[in-house]
XYZ file of C-alpha atoms in Angstrom:
107
model
C -33.640 10.571 20.354
C -32.523 7.440 18.495
C -29.092 7.278 16.975
C -28.916 7.728 13.199
C -28.822 4.742 10.891
C -25.356 3.197 10.637
C -25.736 1.900 7.092
C -22.901 2.670 4.743
C -23.149 5.170 1.913
C -21.338 5.379 -1.394
C -18.430 7.785 -1.769
C -17.446 8.193 -5.400
C -13.687 8.534 -5.799
C -11.083 8.924 -8.513
C -9.097 5.782 -9.221
C -5.920 5.283 -11.186
C -6.248 1.929 -12.929
C -4.610 -0.151 -15.643
C -6.769 -1.456 -18.483
C -4.989 -4.424 -20.051
C -5.380 -5.450 -23.677
C -7.356 -8.541 -22.625
C -9.986 -6.291 -20.971
C -8.934 -6.860 -17.352
C -8.983 -3.790 -15.095
C -6.486 -3.470 -12.241
C -6.938 -0.548 -9.789
C -3.622 0.965 -8.689
C -4.542 3.829 -6.326
C -7.530 5.688 -4.841
C -7.656 9.503 -4.874
C -9.938 11.296 -2.383
C -11.513 14.671 -3.265
C -9.300 16.425 -0.685
C -6.159 15.328 -2.562
C -5.087 12.352 -0.459
C -3.982 9.356 -2.520
C -3.763 5.788 -1.277
C -1.723 3.219 -3.158
C -3.362 -0.172 -3.513
C -0.787 -2.702 -2.359
C -2.623 -5.757 -3.635
C -5.808 -6.813 -5.418
C -6.972 -9.995 -3.704
C -8.566 -12.531 -6.013
C -10.747 -11.735 -9.001
C -13.455 -9.043 -8.997
C -16.958 -10.271 -8.198
C -19.781 -9.119 -10.489
C -23.408 -8.599 -9.529
C -24.759 -8.084 -13.025
C -28.412 -8.853 -13.629
C -29.883 -9.765 -17.029
C -31.841 -6.930 -18.640
C -30.462 -4.175 -16.400
C -28.087 -1.469 -17.540
C -25.880 -1.356 -14.428
C -23.145 -3.821 -13.530
C -21.007 -3.536 -10.422
C -17.631 -5.190 -9.940
C -16.422 -5.594 -6.349
C -12.660 -5.673 -5.885
C -11.153 -6.811 -2.593
C -8.051 -4.681 -2.096
C -5.307 -4.153 0.444
C -4.053 -0.681 1.379
C -1.199 -1.024 3.836
C -2.382 -3.707 6.276
C -6.097 -2.850 5.808
C -8.335 -4.971 3.553
C -11.453 -3.345 2.087
C -13.658 -3.293 -1.005
C -13.546 -1.017 -4.042
C -16.456 -0.991 -6.484
C -16.582 -0.248 -10.211
C -20.077 0.727 -11.329
C -20.532 0.300 -15.094
C -23.698 1.708 -16.614
C -24.882 1.418 -20.197
C -27.020 4.394 -21.259
C -28.346 5.735 -24.546
C -25.478 8.248 -24.613
C -22.828 5.572 -24.042
C -21.151 3.736 -21.205
C -20.050 5.314 -17.937
C -17.664 3.829 -15.385
C -17.573 5.203 -11.819
C -15.570 3.963 -8.840
C -16.814 4.124 -5.259
C -16.053 2.938 -1.745
C -18.496 2.399 1.099
C -18.190 4.674 4.115
C -20.126 5.226 7.312
C -22.213 8.417 7.299
C -20.921 11.524 9.034
C -22.205 11.889 12.580
C -22.439 15.406 13.917
C -21.534 15.755 17.620
C -25.129 16.501 18.616
C -26.233 13.000 17.571
C -24.465 11.457 20.551
C -25.571 11.556 24.117
C -28.977 12.481 25.469
C -31.270 15.178 24.183
C -31.880 18.054 26.538
C -34.844 20.389 26.746
C -36.909 18.915 23.916
């Protein structure tokens, strides 16, 4: 049996952020659904946008530092008929159940 795909998946999270009067957004902490909160020590550089003309979704990638670990935090901004929605996410590896590892037996 082959191992499952190791591509990352999106995990939508709550983020506490500061919206400045000039329109800049600075994330301050990430809140997981289980209640854990991680303070963002530093935002490294400016966010990188992957917006495409004519599409309703824009994603900003922030490079952040939590403790000594550097990672990315994404802000997905979507324009719909009902208005704009902003959602934050991080990329995580998929969950691997214990039976995925090792050799298959009896099948």
